[in-house]
CSV table of C-alpha atoms in Angstrom, one decimal:
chain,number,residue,atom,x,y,z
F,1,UNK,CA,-14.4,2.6,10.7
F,2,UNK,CA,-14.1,-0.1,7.9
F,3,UNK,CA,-12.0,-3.3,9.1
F,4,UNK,CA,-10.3,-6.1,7.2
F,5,UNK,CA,-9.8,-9.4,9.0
F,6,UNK,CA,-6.9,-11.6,7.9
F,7,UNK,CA,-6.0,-14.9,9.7
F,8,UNK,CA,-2.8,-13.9,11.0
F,9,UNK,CA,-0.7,-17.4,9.6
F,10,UNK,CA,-1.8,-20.3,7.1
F,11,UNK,CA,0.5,-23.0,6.4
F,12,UNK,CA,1.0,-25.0,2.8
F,13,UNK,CA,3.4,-27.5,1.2
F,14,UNK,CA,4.9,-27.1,-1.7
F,15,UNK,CA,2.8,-27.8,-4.6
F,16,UNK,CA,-0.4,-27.5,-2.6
F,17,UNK,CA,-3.0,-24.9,-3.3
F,18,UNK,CA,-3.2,-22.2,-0.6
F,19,UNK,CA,-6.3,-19.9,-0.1
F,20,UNK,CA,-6.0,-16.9,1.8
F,21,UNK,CA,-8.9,-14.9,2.9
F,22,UNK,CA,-9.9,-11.7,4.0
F,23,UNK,CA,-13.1,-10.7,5.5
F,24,UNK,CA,-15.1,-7.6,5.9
F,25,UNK,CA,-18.7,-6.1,5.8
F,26,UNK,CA,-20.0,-6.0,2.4
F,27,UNK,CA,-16.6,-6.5,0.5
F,28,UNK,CA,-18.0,-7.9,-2.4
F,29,UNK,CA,-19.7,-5.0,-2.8
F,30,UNK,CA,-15.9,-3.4,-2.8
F,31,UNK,CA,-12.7,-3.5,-5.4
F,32,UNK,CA,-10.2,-5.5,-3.1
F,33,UNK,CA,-6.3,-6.2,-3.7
F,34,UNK,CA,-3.7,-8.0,-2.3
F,35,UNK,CA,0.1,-7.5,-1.9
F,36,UNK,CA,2.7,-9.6,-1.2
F,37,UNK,CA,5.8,-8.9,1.0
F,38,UNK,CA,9.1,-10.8,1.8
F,39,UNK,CA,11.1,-9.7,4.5
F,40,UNK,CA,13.0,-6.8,4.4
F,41,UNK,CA,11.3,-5.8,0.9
F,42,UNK,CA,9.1,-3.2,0.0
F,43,UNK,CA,5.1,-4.4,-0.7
F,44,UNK,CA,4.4,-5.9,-4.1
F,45,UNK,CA,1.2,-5.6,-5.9
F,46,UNK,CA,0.1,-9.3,-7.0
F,47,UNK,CA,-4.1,-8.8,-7.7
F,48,UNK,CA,-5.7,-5.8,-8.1
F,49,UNK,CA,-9.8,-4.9,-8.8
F,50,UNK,CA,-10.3,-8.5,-7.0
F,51,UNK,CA,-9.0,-10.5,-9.6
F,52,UNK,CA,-6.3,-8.8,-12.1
F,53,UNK,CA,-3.0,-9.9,-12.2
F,54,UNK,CA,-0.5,-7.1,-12.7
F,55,UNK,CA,2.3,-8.0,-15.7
F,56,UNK,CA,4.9,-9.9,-14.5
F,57,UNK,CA,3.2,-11.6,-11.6
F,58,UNK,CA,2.8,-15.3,-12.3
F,59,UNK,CA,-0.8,-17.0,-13.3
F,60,UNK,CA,-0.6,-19.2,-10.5
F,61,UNK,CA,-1.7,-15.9,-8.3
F,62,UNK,CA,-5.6,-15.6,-8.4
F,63,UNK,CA,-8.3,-13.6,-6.7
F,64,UNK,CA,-12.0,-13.6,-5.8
F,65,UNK,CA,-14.6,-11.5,-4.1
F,66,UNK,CA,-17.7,-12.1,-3.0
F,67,UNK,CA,-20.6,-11.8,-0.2
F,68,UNK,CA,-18.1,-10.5,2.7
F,69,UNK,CA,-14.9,-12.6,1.9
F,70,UNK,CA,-11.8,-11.7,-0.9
F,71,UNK,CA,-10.0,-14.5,-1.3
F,72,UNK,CA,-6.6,-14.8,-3.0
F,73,UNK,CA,-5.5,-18.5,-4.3
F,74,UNK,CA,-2.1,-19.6,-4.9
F,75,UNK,CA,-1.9,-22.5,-6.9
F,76,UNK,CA,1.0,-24.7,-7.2
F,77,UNK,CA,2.2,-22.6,-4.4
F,78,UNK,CA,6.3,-22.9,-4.5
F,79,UNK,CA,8.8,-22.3,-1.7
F,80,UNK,CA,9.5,-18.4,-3.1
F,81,UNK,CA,5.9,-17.3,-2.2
F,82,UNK,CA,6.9,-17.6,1.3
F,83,UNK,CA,5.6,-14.3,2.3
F,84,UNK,CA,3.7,-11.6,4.5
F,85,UNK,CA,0.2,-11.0,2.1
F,86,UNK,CA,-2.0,-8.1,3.0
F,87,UNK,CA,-5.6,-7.4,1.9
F,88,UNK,CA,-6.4,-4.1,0.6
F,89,UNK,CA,-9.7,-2.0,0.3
F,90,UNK,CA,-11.2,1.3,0.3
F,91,UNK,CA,-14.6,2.9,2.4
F,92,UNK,CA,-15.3,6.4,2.3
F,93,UNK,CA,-12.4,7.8,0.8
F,94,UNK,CA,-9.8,5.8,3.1
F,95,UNK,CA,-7.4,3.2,2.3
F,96,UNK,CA,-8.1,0.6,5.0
F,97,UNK,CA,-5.2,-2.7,5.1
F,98,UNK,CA,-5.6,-6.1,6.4
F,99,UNK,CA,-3.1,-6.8,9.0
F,100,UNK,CA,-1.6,-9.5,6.7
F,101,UNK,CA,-1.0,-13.6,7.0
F,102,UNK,CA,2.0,-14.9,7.3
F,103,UNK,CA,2.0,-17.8,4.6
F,104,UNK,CA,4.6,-20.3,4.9
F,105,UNK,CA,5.4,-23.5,2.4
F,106,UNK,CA,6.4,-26.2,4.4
Y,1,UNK,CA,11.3,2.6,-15.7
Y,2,UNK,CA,9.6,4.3,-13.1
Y,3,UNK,CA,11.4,4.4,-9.3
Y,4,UNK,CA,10.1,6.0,-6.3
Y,5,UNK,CA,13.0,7.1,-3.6
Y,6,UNK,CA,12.0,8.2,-0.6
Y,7,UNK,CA,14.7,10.4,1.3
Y,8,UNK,CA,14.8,12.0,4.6
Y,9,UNK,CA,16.2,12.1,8.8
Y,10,UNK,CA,16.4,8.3,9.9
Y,11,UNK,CA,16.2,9.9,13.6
Y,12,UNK,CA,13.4,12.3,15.0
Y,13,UNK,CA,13.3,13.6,18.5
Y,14,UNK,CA,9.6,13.7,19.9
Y,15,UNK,CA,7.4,16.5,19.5
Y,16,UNK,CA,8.9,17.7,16.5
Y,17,UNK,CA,7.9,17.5,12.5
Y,18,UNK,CA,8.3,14.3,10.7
Y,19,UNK,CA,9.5,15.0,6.7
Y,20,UNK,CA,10.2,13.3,4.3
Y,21,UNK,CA,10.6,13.2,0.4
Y,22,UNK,CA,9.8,11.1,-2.8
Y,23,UNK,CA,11.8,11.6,-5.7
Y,24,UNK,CA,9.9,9.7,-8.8
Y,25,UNK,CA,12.1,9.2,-11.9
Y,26,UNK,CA,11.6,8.5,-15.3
Y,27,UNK,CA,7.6,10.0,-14.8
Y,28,UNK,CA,6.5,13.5,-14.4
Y,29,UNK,CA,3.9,13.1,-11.4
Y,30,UNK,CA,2.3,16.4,-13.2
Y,31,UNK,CA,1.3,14.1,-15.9
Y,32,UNK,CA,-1.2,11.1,-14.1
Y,33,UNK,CA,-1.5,8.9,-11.5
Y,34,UNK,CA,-1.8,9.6,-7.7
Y,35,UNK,CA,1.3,10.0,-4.9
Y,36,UNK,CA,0.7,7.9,-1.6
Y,37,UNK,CA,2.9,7.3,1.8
Y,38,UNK,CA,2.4,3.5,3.7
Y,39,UNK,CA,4.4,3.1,6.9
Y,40,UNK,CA,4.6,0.1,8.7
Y,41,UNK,CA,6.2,-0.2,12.5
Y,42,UNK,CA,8.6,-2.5,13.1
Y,43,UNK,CA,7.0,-6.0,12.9
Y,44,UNK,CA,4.0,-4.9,12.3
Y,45,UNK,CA,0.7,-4.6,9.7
Y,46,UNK,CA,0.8,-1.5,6.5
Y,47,UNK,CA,-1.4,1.3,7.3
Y,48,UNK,CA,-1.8,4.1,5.2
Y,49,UNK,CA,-1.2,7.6,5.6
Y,50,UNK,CA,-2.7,9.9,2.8
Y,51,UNK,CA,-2.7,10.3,-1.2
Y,52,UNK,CA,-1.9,13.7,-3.5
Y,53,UNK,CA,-3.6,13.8,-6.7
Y,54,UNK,CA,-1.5,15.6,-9.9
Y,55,UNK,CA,-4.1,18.9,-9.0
Y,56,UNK,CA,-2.9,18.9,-5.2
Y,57,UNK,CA,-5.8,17.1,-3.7
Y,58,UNK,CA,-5.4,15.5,-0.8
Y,59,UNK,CA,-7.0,12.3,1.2
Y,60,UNK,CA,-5.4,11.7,4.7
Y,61,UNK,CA,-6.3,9.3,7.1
Y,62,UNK,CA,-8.4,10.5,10.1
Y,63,UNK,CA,-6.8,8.3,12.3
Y,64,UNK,CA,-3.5,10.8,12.1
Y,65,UNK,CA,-5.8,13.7,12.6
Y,66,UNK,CA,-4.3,16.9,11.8
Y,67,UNK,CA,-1.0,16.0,11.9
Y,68,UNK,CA,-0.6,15.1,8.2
Y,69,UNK,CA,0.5,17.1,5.5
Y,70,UNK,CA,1.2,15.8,1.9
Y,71,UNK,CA,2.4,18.5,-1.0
Y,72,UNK,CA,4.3,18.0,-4.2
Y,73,UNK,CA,7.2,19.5,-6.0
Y,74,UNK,CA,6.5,19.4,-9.6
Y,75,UNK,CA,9.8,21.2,-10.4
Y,76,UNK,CA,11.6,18.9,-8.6
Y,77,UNK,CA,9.7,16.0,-9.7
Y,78,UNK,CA,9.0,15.2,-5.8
Y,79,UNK,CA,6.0,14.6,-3.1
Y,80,UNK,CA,6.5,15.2,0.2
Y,81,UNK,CA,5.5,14.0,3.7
Y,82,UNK,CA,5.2,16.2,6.8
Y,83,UNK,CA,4.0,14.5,10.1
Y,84,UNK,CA,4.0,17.0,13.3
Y,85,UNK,CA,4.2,16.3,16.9
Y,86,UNK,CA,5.7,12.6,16.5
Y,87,UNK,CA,5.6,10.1,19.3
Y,88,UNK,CA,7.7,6.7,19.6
Y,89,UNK,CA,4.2,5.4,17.9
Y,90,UNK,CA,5.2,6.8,15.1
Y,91,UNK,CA,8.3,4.8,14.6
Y,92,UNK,CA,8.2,2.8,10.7
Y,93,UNK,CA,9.3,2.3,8.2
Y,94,UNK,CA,7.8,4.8,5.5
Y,95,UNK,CA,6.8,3.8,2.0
Y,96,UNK,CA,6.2,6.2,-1.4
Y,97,UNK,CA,3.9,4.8,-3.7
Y,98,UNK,CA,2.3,5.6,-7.4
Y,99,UNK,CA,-1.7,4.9,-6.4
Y,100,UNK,CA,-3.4,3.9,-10.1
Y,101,UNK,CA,-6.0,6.2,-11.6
Y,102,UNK,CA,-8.5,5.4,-13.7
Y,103,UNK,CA,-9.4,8.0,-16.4
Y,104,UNK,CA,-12.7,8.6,-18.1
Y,105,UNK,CA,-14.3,11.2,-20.6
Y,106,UNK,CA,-11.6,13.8,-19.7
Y,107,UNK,CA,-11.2,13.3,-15.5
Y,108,UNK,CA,-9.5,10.9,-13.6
Y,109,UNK,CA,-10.3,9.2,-10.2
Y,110,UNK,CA,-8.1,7.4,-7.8
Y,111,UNK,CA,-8.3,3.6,-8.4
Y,112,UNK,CA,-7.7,2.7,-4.9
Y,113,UNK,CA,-4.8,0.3,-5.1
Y,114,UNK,CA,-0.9,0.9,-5.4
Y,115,UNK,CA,1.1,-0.4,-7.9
Y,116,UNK,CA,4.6,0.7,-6.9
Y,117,UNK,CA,6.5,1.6,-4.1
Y,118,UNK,CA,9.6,2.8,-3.1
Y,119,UNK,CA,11.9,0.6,-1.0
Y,120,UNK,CA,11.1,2.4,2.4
Y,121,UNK,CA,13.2,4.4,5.1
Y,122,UNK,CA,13.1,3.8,8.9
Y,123,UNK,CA,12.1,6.7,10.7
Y,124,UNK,CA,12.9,5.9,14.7
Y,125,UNK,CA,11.5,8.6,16.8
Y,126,UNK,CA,13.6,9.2,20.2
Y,127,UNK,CA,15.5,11.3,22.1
């Protein structure tokens, strides 16, 4: 079955650019998105098709895909986006998650 | 705007049938889009559980096996969740969500990516 590997924590300050990635066989060759999720919250959609940016979410959220790596970029990144971020993707007809990275802005 | 609401037993004893609804306001889910459930244990990663398409279709995870049933309400404006012979593994936290659909020269296909969920119920199986 398809996998997605997420690093399980990356660390940031505030102001720095974090890059989380997630990595699986011939992604770029896949649509991948990404959620966000604060405690006690439901998941929220912040890029979708590797790098769209649903309205409301803000432009310093970015995405990439290539080779076997998605990568979502958080620029600026600000104490708020202290969050749980999963990877998303699809293989034969099945939804498949990352098992998300804890990103915290210290 | 659109909400999803799922509803439903907080408690299961094992063995028996998981169920549970999502109520969708301000969209008839007759009209577009596709229905998904997402649970998530207690501390743990999302995995997904299966998607319902406006006609009825379903996709379910394999990982569940058999166990999975997804149907819709259309007069009720509601999808539905039915999950039998629940262990303690099964205790989560159950999400509804609207999957996007992309639409071309009169079908649709799923789009593959959720674009919003309901707020989630816990579901604790145990006697």
């Amino acid at each position: 079955s398809y996998e997605l590997t997420q690093p399980p924590s990356v660390s940031v300050s505030p102001g720095q650019t974090a890059n989380l990635t997630c990595s699986g066989d011939e992604l770029g060759d896949k649509y991948a998105c990404w959620y966000q999720q604060k405690p006690g919250q439901s998941p929220v959609l912040v890029i979708y098709q590797d790098i769209r940016r649903p309205s409301g979410i803000p432009e310093r959220f970015s995405g990439s895909n290539s080779g076997n790596t998605a990568t979502l970029t958080i620029s600026g990144t600000q104490a708020l986006d202290e969050a749980d971020y999963y990877c998303q993707a699809w293989d034969s007809n099945i939804v498949v998650f990352g098992a998300g990275t804890r990103l915290t802005v210290l | 705007q659109v909400q999803l609401q799922e509803s439903g037993p907080g408690l299961v004893q094992p063995s028996e049938t998981l169920s549970l609804t999502c109520s969708v306001s301000d969209f008839s889910i007759s009209s577009g889009y596709f229905w998904g459930w997402i649970r998530q244990p207690p501390g743990k990663g999302l995995e997904w559980i299966g998607t319902i398409s406006r006609s009825g279709r379903t996709y379910y995870n394999p990982s569940l096996g058999s166990r999975v049933t997804i149907s819709t309400d259309t007069s009720k404006n509601q999808f539905s969740l039915g999950l039998t012979s629940v262990t303690a593994a099964d205790t989560a936290v159950y999400y509804c969500a609207r999957e996007a659909e992309y639409c071309s020269g009169g079908s649709c296909s799923k789009d593959w990516f959720f674009d919003l969920w309901g707020r989630g119920t816990l579901v604790t199986v145990s006697s």
